[in-house]
Amino acid sequence: MDNDNQLADWRARALRLAHQVNSVMVGQQRAVHLMLIAVFARGHVLLEGDVGVGKTTLLRAMARGLGGGYERLEGTVDLMPSDMAYHTFIDEQGRPRVEPGPVLRHGEALATFFFNEINRARPQVHSLLLRLMAERTMHAFNREYRFLHLLVFADRNRIEREETFELPAAARDRFFMEIGIAAPTERDALRSLMFDTRYHDADTLIDQVEPGLVDYTALNAFSQTLQDSVTVSETLQNYALDLWQAVRAPAAHGIELDDVDIEALVAGGGSPRGMSMMIRAARVNAWLAERDMVVPEDIRAVLLETTGHRIFFNPVYEIRRDEIIGRLIEAAVARVAAP
């Protein structure tokens, strides 16, 4: 199959997966699109949203469409790093047993790992998860396991603050995207969620997604082909660099925000790794739109989700992050002239 046909064939399968997941979810088209971008860019995702808005359902539906092993781990204050690798128990004969834990249960066929309420787990657990994300390896049972096809998804408890451990800056930077998932605002969508009984049984909904629609074992190779096939002109490179600089140093670029001392807003962040992730996402967005080159709309479509969590505010503004970061990025987009 030549390159153009390969790109078209994979695009058709990707859009089919998005269509099926959107049939499971209500009013989450943007979140589904961003998840699709992350999957094809091979990036880990931190899901943000209130309780009961469908984060787990969305992830399970996407994981079913990808195939491979799926595991979920609940973050708790007493969780130990070893609990990710194995668990011990007493069997029926009263003998101690050791069995593989959630990361190792599927062996190296693990494709999707969901860490629920990651900020309930202690920093020691975060450290092991970060290594798993960065290296896709884990050492246990006297051998090293390699998870070549693994994507890690996590969400945070944003309501309760007791016995929680917020992710440090380095940990957040490891996530390719932070995707916000909110309850739909349209009255018809809310009516469907409340009164249409098909949305009351998540397991039945998820079973409607075709299993293994996208071959997870081939995604790494295709992702590289995709990245090599979508070009970014020098003009677009300069546009992306200007946006990056404007978000990192808003005062120097003449950006102003109401109720914000712009000189004291940004403490740091905006890593080069993060900006390379933004371009990876923009290339996937262009491919899904049947383009072989990135345009400004592709960068703007992923800028918030790939960049927002990598800009760190001074403490006086950090508590207002959710309200300020979107305004800052909107102001940078308005300030930097698009080609």
mmCIF file of C-alpha atoms in Angstrom, residues 22-327:
data_model
loop_
_atom_site.group_PDB
_atom_site.id
_atom_site.type_symbol
_atom_site.label_atom_id
_atom_site.label_comp_id
_atom_site.label_asym_id
_atom_site.label_seq_id
_atom_site.Cartn_x
_atom_site.Cartn_y
_atom_site.Cartn_z
ATOM 1 C CA ASN A 22 -19.501 9.831 19.884
ATOM 2 C CA SER A 23 -22.534 7.555 19.658
ATOM 3 C CA VAL A 24 -21.727 6.412 23.196
ATOM 4 C CA MET A 25 -21.068 9.889 24.577
ATOM 5 C CA VAL A 26 -23.401 12.898 24.501
ATOM 6 C CA GLY A 27 -22.100 16.355 23.669
ATOM 7 C CA GLN A 28 -18.403 15.422 23.913
ATOM 8 C CA GLN A 29 -17.333 15.764 20.280
ATOM 9 C CA ARG A 30 -14.367 18.001 21.059
ATOM 10 C CA ALA A 31 -13.113 15.739 23.852
ATOM 11 C CA VAL A 32 -13.414 12.690 21.584
ATOM 12 C CA HIS A 33 -11.526 14.498 18.825
ATOM 13 C CA LEU A 34 -8.722 15.457 21.210
ATOM 14 C CA MET A 35 -8.518 11.911 22.568
ATOM 15 C CA LEU A 36 -8.213 10.655 19.001
ATOM 16 C CA ILE A 37 -5.355 13.094 18.396
ATOM 17 C CA ALA A 38 -3.563 11.871 21.525
ATOM 18 C CA VAL A 39 -3.960 8.226 20.480
ATOM 19 C CA PHE A 40 -2.480 8.822 17.030
ATOM 20 C CA ALA A 41 0.268 11.054 18.389
ATOM 21 C CA ARG A 42 1.044 8.334 21.003
ATOM 22 C CA GLY A 43 0.725 10.678 23.975
ATOM 23 C CA HIS A 44 -0.463 10.170 27.546
ATOM 24 C CA VAL A 45 -3.498 12.159 28.724
ATOM 25 C CA LEU A 46 -4.679 13.732 31.978
ATOM 26 C CA LEU A 47 -8.459 14.040 31.959
ATOM 27 C CA GLU A 48 -9.941 17.024 33.787
ATOM 28 C CA GLY A 49 -13.561 17.326 34.793
ATOM 29 C CA ASP A 50 -16.190 17.162 37.492
ATOM 30 C CA VAL A 51 -17.530 13.925 38.963
ATOM 31 C CA GLY A 52 -19.925 11.941 36.773
ATOM 32 C CA VAL A 53 -19.345 13.681 33.431
ATOM 33 C CA GLY A 54 -18.323 10.513 31.568
ATOM 34 C CA LYS A 55 -14.525 10.450 31.756
ATOM 35 C CA THR A 56 -14.353 6.724 32.473
ATOM 36 C CA THR A 57 -16.997 5.858 29.898
ATOM 37 C CA LEU A 58 -15.141 7.842 27.233
ATOM 38 C CA LEU A 59 -11.872 6.130 28.049
ATOM 39 C CA ARG A 60 -13.362 2.632 28.138
ATOM 40 C CA ALA A 61 -15.067 3.189 24.782
ATOM 41 C CA MET A 62 -11.817 4.407 23.218
ATOM 42 C CA ALA A 63 -9.856 1.514 24.747
ATOM 43 C CA ARG A 64 -12.351 -1.016 23.323
ATOM 44 C CA GLY A 65 -11.908 0.456 19.862
ATOM 45 C CA LEU A 66 -8.130 0.114 20.162
ATOM 46 C CA GLY A 67 -8.093 -3.416 21.563
ATOM 47 C CA GLY A 68 -5.289 -4.832 23.664
ATOM 48 C CA GLY A 69 -5.181 -5.047 27.431
ATOM 49 C CA TYR A 70 -7.034 -2.474 29.519
ATOM 50 C CA GLU A 71 -6.510 -1.915 33.236
ATOM 51 C CA ARG A 72 -7.768 0.586 35.780
ATOM 52 C CA LEU A 73 -6.199 1.455 39.137
ATOM 53 C CA GLU A 74 -7.834 3.530 41.865
ATOM 54 C CA GLY A 75 -5.632 6.076 43.580
ATOM 55 C CA THR A 76 -5.715 5.787 47.375
ATOM 56 C CA VAL A 77 -3.608 7.278 50.145
ATOM 57 C CA ASP A 78 -2.318 3.828 51.180
ATOM 58 C CA LEU A 79 -1.425 2.686 47.657
ATOM 59 C CA MET A 80 2.194 1.550 47.350
ATOM 60 C CA PRO A 81 4.329 1.488 44.193
ATOM 61 C CA SER A 82 4.544 -2.299 44.434
ATOM 62 C CA ASP A 83 0.731 -2.499 44.202
ATOM 63 C CA MET A 84 1.034 -1.518 40.538
ATOM 64 C CA ALA A 85 3.250 -4.526 39.825
ATOM 65 C CA TYR A 86 1.849 -7.327 42.002
ATOM 66 C CA HIS A 87 -0.457 -8.173 44.882
ATOM 67 C CA THR A 88 -0.163 -10.744 47.633
ATOM 68 C CA PHE A 89 -2.918 -12.792 49.256
ATOM 69 C CA ILE A 90 -3.667 -16.019 51.103
ATOM 70 C CA ASP A 91 -5.189 -18.698 48.889
ATOM 71 C CA GLU A 92 -7.841 -21.307 49.807
ATOM 72 C CA GLN A 93 -5.182 -23.626 51.217
ATOM 73 C CA GLY A 94 -3.870 -20.898 53.512
ATOM 74 C CA ARG A 95 -0.671 -20.427 51.531
ATOM 75 C CA PRO A 96 0.738 -17.017 50.565
ATOM 76 C CA ARG A 97 0.434 -16.205 46.863
ATOM 77 C CA VAL A 98 1.844 -13.488 44.649
ATOM 78 C CA GLU A 99 -0.004 -12.543 41.461
ATOM 79 C CA PRO A 100 0.700 -9.894 38.806
ATOM 80 C CA GLY A 101 -0.847 -6.513 39.563
ATOM 81 C CA PRO A 102 -2.739 -4.236 37.173
ATOM 82 C CA VAL A 103 0.276 -3.164 35.117
ATOM 83 C CA LEU A 104 1.541 -6.721 34.601
ATOM 84 C CA ARG A 105 -1.734 -8.649 34.416
ATOM 85 C CA HIS A 106 -1.870 -8.503 30.605
ATOM 86 C CA GLY A 107 1.873 -8.814 30.188
ATOM 87 C CA GLU A 108 3.307 -6.754 27.397
ATOM 88 C CA ALA A 109 -0.078 -6.630 25.630
ATOM 89 C CA LEU A 110 -1.208 -3.845 27.980
ATOM 90 C CA ALA A 111 -2.422 -1.022 25.711
ATOM 91 C CA THR A 112 -4.466 1.307 27.937
ATOM 92 C CA PHE A 113 -3.854 2.002 31.617
ATOM 93 C CA PHE A 114 -6.239 4.282 33.522
ATOM 94 C CA PHE A 115 -5.123 5.750 36.858
ATOM 95 C CA ASN A 116 -8.275 7.064 38.514
ATOM 96 C CA GLU A 117 -7.904 9.945 41.017
ATOM 97 C CA ILE A 118 -4.142 10.094 40.586
ATOM 98 C CA ASN A 119 -3.762 12.845 43.182
ATOM 99 C CA ARG A 120 -5.010 10.511 45.931
ATOM 100 C CA ALA A 121 -1.844 8.433 45.508
ATOM 101 C CA ARG A 122 1.431 9.376 47.175
ATOM 102 C CA PRO A 123 4.432 10.867 45.322
ATOM 103 C CA GLN A 124 6.254 7.515 45.424
ATOM 104 C CA VAL A 125 3.487 6.040 43.290
ATOM 105 C CA HIS A 126 3.599 9.051 40.953
ATOM 106 C CA SER A 127 7.321 8.432 40.457
ATOM 107 C CA LEU A 128 6.788 4.857 39.299
ATOM 108 C CA LEU A 129 3.936 5.933 37.029
ATOM 109 C CA LEU A 130 6.131 8.627 35.481
ATOM 110 C CA ARG A 131 8.812 6.073 34.723
ATOM 111 C CA LEU A 132 6.214 3.809 33.156
ATOM 112 C CA MET A 133 5.009 6.735 31.027
ATOM 113 C CA ALA A 134 8.473 7.895 29.998
ATOM 114 C CA GLU A 135 10.171 4.536 29.417
ATOM 115 C CA ARG A 136 7.193 2.167 28.969
ATOM 116 C CA THR A 137 9.053 -0.399 31.063
ATOM 117 C CA MET A 138 8.739 -1.959 34.523
ATOM 118 C CA HIS A 139 11.035 -4.327 36.383
ATOM 119 C CA ALA A 140 9.338 -7.091 38.381
ATOM 120 C CA PHE A 141 9.623 -10.839 39.006
ATOM 121 C CA ASN A 142 13.334 -10.691 38.103
ATOM 122 C CA ARG A 143 12.737 -9.457 34.583
ATOM 123 C CA GLU A 144 12.011 -6.256 32.690
ATOM 124 C CA TYR A 145 8.646 -5.847 31.008
ATOM 125 C CA ARG A 146 8.363 -3.615 27.953
ATOM 126 C CA PHE A 147 5.019 -2.021 27.078
ATOM 127 C CA LEU A 148 5.658 -0.830 23.554
ATOM 128 C CA HIS A 149 2.033 0.072 22.827
ATOM 129 C CA LEU A 150 1.012 1.545 26.173
ATOM 130 C CA LEU A 151 -0.891 4.790 26.668
ATOM 131 C CA VAL A 152 -1.515 6.074 30.197
ATOM 132 C CA PHE A 153 -4.632 8.057 31.081
ATOM 133 C CA ALA A 154 -5.321 9.606 34.462
ATOM 134 C CA ASP A 155 -7.777 11.918 36.129
ATOM 135 C CA ARG A 156 -7.707 13.962 39.328
ATOM 136 C CA ASN A 157 -10.125 14.457 42.180
ATOM 137 C CA ARG A 158 -10.767 18.188 41.935
ATOM 138 C CA ILE A 159 -13.344 18.445 44.725
ATOM 139 C CA GLU A 160 -11.781 17.009 47.864
ATOM 140 C CA ARG A 161 -8.452 18.350 49.124
ATOM 141 C CA GLU A 162 -7.863 16.177 52.194
ATOM 142 C CA GLU A 163 -5.402 13.323 51.711
ATOM 143 C CA THR A 164 -4.527 14.363 48.187
ATOM 144 C CA PHE A 165 -1.091 14.944 46.654
ATOM 145 C CA GLU A 166 -1.023 17.305 43.710
ATOM 146 C CA LEU A 167 1.178 16.458 40.759
ATOM 147 C CA PRO A 168 4.449 18.404 40.577
ATOM 148 C CA ALA A 169 5.329 20.420 37.502
ATOM 149 C CA ALA A 170 7.594 17.711 36.073
ATOM 150 C CA ALA A 171 4.796 15.152 36.349
ATOM 151 C CA ARG A 172 2.249 17.325 34.556
ATOM 152 C CA ASP A 173 4.727 18.034 31.778
ATOM 153 C CA ARG A 174 4.898 14.298 31.056
ATOM 154 C CA PHE A 175 1.284 14.301 29.940
ATOM 155 C CA PHE A 176 0.904 14.982 26.248
ATOM 156 C CA MET A 177 -2.458 16.691 26.820
ATOM 157 C CA GLU A 178 -4.796 17.749 29.569
ATOM 158 C CA ILE A 179 -8.311 17.362 28.189
ATOM 159 C CA GLY A 180 -11.225 18.990 29.948
ATOM 160 C CA ILE A 181 -14.528 17.111 29.992
ATOM 161 C CA ALA A 182 -17.581 19.043 31.136
ATOM 162 C CA ALA A 183 -21.241 18.160 31.296
ATOM 163 C CA PRO A 184 -23.132 19.222 28.147
ATOM 164 C CA THR A 185 -24.910 22.557 28.359
ATOM 165 C CA GLU A 186 -27.479 21.984 25.609
ATOM 166 C CA ARG A 187 -30.893 21.217 27.059
ATOM 167 C CA ASP A 188 -31.613 18.394 24.594
ATOM 168 C CA ALA A 189 -28.325 16.673 25.479
ATOM 169 C CA LEU A 190 -29.054 16.958 29.189
ATOM 170 C CA ARG A 191 -32.557 15.628 28.611
ATOM 171 C CA SER A 192 -31.130 12.573 26.821
ATOM 172 C CA LEU A 193 -28.678 11.853 29.620
ATOM 173 C CA MET A 194 -31.384 12.138 32.253
ATOM 174 C CA PHE A 195 -34.300 10.358 30.607
ATOM 175 C CA ASP A 196 -33.036 8.135 27.758
ATOM 176 C CA THR A 197 -32.463 4.771 29.436
ATOM 177 C CA ARG A 198 -29.811 3.718 26.908
ATOM 178 C CA TYR A 199 -27.424 6.140 28.611
ATOM 179 C CA HIS A 200 -28.064 4.614 32.042
ATOM 180 C CA ASP A 201 -26.072 1.427 31.328
ATOM 181 C CA ALA A 202 -22.459 2.274 30.492
ATOM 182 C CA ASP A 203 -21.451 -1.350 29.876
ATOM 183 C CA THR A 204 -24.104 -1.833 27.195
ATOM 184 C CA LEU A 205 -23.159 1.445 25.562
ATOM 185 C CA ILE A 206 -19.475 0.557 25.433
ATOM 186 C CA ASP A 207 -20.257 -2.839 23.902
ATOM 187 C CA GLN A 208 -21.595 -0.961 20.861
ATOM 188 C CA VAL A 209 -18.041 0.098 19.948
ATOM 189 C CA GLU A 210 -16.412 -2.331 17.541
ATOM 190 C CA PRO A 211 -13.539 -4.050 19.387
ATOM 191 C CA GLY A 212 -10.093 -3.654 17.880
ATOM 192 C CA LEU A 213 -11.319 -1.281 15.190
ATOM 193 C CA VAL A 214 -7.869 0.337 15.180
ATOM 194 C CA ASP A 215 -4.935 -2.074 15.487
ATOM 195 C CA TYR A 216 -3.055 -0.868 18.564
ATOM 196 C CA THR A 217 0.025 -2.941 17.681
ATOM 197 C CA ALA A 218 0.492 -0.971 14.449
ATOM 198 C CA LEU A 219 -0.082 2.496 15.874
ATOM 199 C CA ASN A 220 3.541 3.279 16.746
ATOM 200 C CA ALA A 221 4.762 2.658 13.203
ATOM 201 C CA PHE A 222 1.845 4.481 11.618
ATOM 202 C CA SER A 223 2.210 7.445 13.971
ATOM 203 C CA GLN A 224 5.753 7.949 12.729
ATOM 204 C CA THR A 225 4.579 7.694 9.116
ATOM 205 C CA LEU A 226 1.898 10.290 9.833
ATOM 206 C CA GLN A 227 4.361 12.703 11.436
ATOM 207 C CA ASP A 228 6.768 12.349 8.503
ATOM 208 C CA SER A 229 3.983 12.898 5.965
ATOM 209 C CA VAL A 230 2.508 16.166 7.292
ATOM 210 C CA THR A 231 4.768 19.152 6.718
ATOM 211 C CA VAL A 232 5.156 22.377 8.686
ATOM 212 C CA SER A 233 6.344 25.329 6.585
ATOM 213 C CA GLU A 234 8.954 27.755 7.861
ATOM 214 C CA THR A 235 6.236 30.403 8.145
ATOM 215 C CA LEU A 236 4.153 28.125 10.376
ATOM 216 C CA GLN A 237 7.237 27.245 12.413
ATOM 217 C CA ASN A 238 7.795 30.940 13.126
ATOM 218 C CA TYR A 239 4.100 31.364 14.016
ATOM 219 C CA ALA A 240 4.284 28.487 16.514
ATOM 220 C CA LEU A 241 7.477 29.872 18.044
ATOM 221 C CA ASP A 242 5.911 33.319 18.408
ATOM 222 C CA LEU A 243 2.872 31.841 20.147
ATOM 223 C CA TRP A 244 5.102 29.865 22.484
ATOM 224 C CA GLN A 245 7.081 32.970 23.436
ATOM 225 C CA ALA A 246 3.933 35.042 23.918
ATOM 226 C CA VAL A 247 2.438 32.510 26.344
ATOM 227 C CA ARG A 248 5.687 32.105 28.282
ATOM 228 C CA ALA A 249 6.414 35.843 28.539
ATOM 229 C CA PRO A 250 3.066 37.628 28.124
ATOM 230 C CA ALA A 251 4.196 40.965 29.555
ATOM 231 C CA ALA A 252 7.063 41.217 27.069
ATOM 232 C CA HIS A 253 4.576 40.741 24.234
ATOM 233 C CA GLY A 254 2.151 43.408 25.375
ATOM 234 C CA ILE A 255 -0.547 41.036 26.617
ATOM 235 C CA GLU A 256 -2.940 42.374 29.243
ATOM 236 C CA LEU A 257 -5.571 40.543 31.291
ATOM 237 C CA ASP A 258 -8.174 42.099 33.555
ATOM 238 C CA ASP A 259 -7.595 41.487 37.284
ATOM 239 C CA VAL A 260 -4.130 40.067 36.608
ATOM 240 C CA ASP A 261 -0.690 41.593 37.179
ATOM 241 C CA ILE A 262 0.725 40.244 33.948
ATOM 242 C CA GLU A 263 4.317 40.867 35.077
ATOM 243 C CA ALA A 264 3.804 38.542 38.049
ATOM 244 C CA LEU A 265 1.659 35.899 36.385
ATOM 245 C CA VAL A 266 3.988 33.273 34.889
ATOM 246 C CA ALA A 267 6.511 31.567 37.138
ATOM 247 C CA GLY A 268 7.910 29.213 34.496
ATOM 248 C CA GLY A 269 7.174 26.282 32.240
ATOM 249 C CA GLY A 270 6.459 25.993 28.561
ATOM 250 C CA SER A 271 9.143 23.394 27.901
ATOM 251 C CA PRO A 272 10.599 22.670 24.461
ATOM 252 C CA ARG A 273 9.276 19.134 24.892
ATOM 253 C CA GLY A 274 5.820 20.576 25.333
ATOM 254 C CA MET A 275 6.088 22.639 22.190
ATOM 255 C CA SER A 276 7.221 19.614 20.202
ATOM 256 C CA MET A 277 4.139 17.805 21.525
ATOM 257 C CA MET A 278 1.971 20.689 20.307
ATOM 258 C CA ILE A 279 3.350 20.269 16.791
ATOM 259 C CA ARG A 280 2.805 16.501 16.926
ATOM 260 C CA ALA A 281 -0.827 17.156 17.834
ATOM 261 C CA ALA A 282 -1.213 19.794 15.119
ATOM 262 C CA ARG A 283 0.058 17.346 12.495
ATOM 263 C CA VAL A 284 -2.529 14.761 13.566
ATOM 264 C CA ASN A 285 -5.265 17.410 13.470
ATOM 265 C CA ALA A 286 -4.233 18.321 9.912
ATOM 266 C CA TRP A 287 -4.226 14.644 8.861
ATOM 267 C CA LEU A 288 -7.708 14.085 10.256
ATOM 268 C CA ALA A 289 -8.855 17.077 8.162
ATOM 269 C CA GLU A 290 -7.271 15.501 5.035
ATOM 270 C CA ARG A 291 -4.420 18.001 4.795
ATOM 271 C CA ASP A 292 -0.771 17.162 4.221
ATOM 272 C CA MET A 293 0.484 20.391 5.779
ATOM 273 C CA VAL A 294 -0.210 22.228 9.031
ATOM 274 C CA VAL A 295 -2.184 25.476 8.909
ATOM 275 C CA PRO A 296 -2.715 28.002 11.738
ATOM 276 C CA GLU A 297 -6.092 26.454 12.619
ATOM 277 C CA ASP A 298 -4.354 23.159 13.442
ATOM 278 C CA ILE A 299 -2.080 24.857 15.973
ATOM 279 C CA ARG A 300 -4.916 26.832 17.532
ATOM 280 C CA ALA A 301 -7.049 23.670 17.769
ATOM 281 C CA VAL A 302 -4.584 21.986 20.157
ATOM 282 C CA LEU A 303 -2.772 24.916 21.768
ATOM 283 C CA LEU A 304 -4.694 25.001 25.056
ATOM 284 C CA GLU A 305 -4.653 21.251 25.706
ATOM 285 C CA THR A 306 -0.963 20.765 24.866
ATOM 286 C CA THR A 307 0.375 23.988 26.381
ATOM 287 C CA GLY A 308 -1.915 25.157 29.189
ATOM 288 C CA HIS A 309 -0.788 22.622 31.797
ATOM 289 C CA ARG A 310 2.868 23.344 31.016
ATOM 290 C CA ILE A 311 2.643 27.036 31.978
ATOM 291 C CA PHE A 312 3.030 27.467 35.737
ATOM 292 C CA PHE A 313 1.657 30.492 37.543
ATOM 293 C CA ASN A 314 2.889 32.197 40.666
ATOM 294 C CA PRO A 315 0.986 30.921 43.742
ATOM 295 C CA VAL A 316 -1.279 33.952 44.031
ATOM 296 C CA TYR A 317 -2.726 33.105 40.600
ATOM 297 C CA GLU A 318 -2.453 29.311 40.651
ATOM 298 C CA ILE A 319 -5.740 28.989 42.532
ATOM 299 C CA ARG A 320 -7.432 30.732 39.585
ATOM 300 C CA ARG A 321 -5.637 28.645 36.952
ATOM 301 C CA ASP A 322 -8.741 27.231 35.280
ATOM 302 C CA GLU A 323 -10.125 30.710 34.721
ATOM 303 C CA ILE A 324 -6.889 32.442 33.715
ATOM 304 C CA ILE A 325 -5.081 29.962 31.446
ATOM 305 C CA GLY A 326 -7.743 29.986 28.753
ATOM 306 C CA ARG A 327 -7.815 33.779 28.730
#
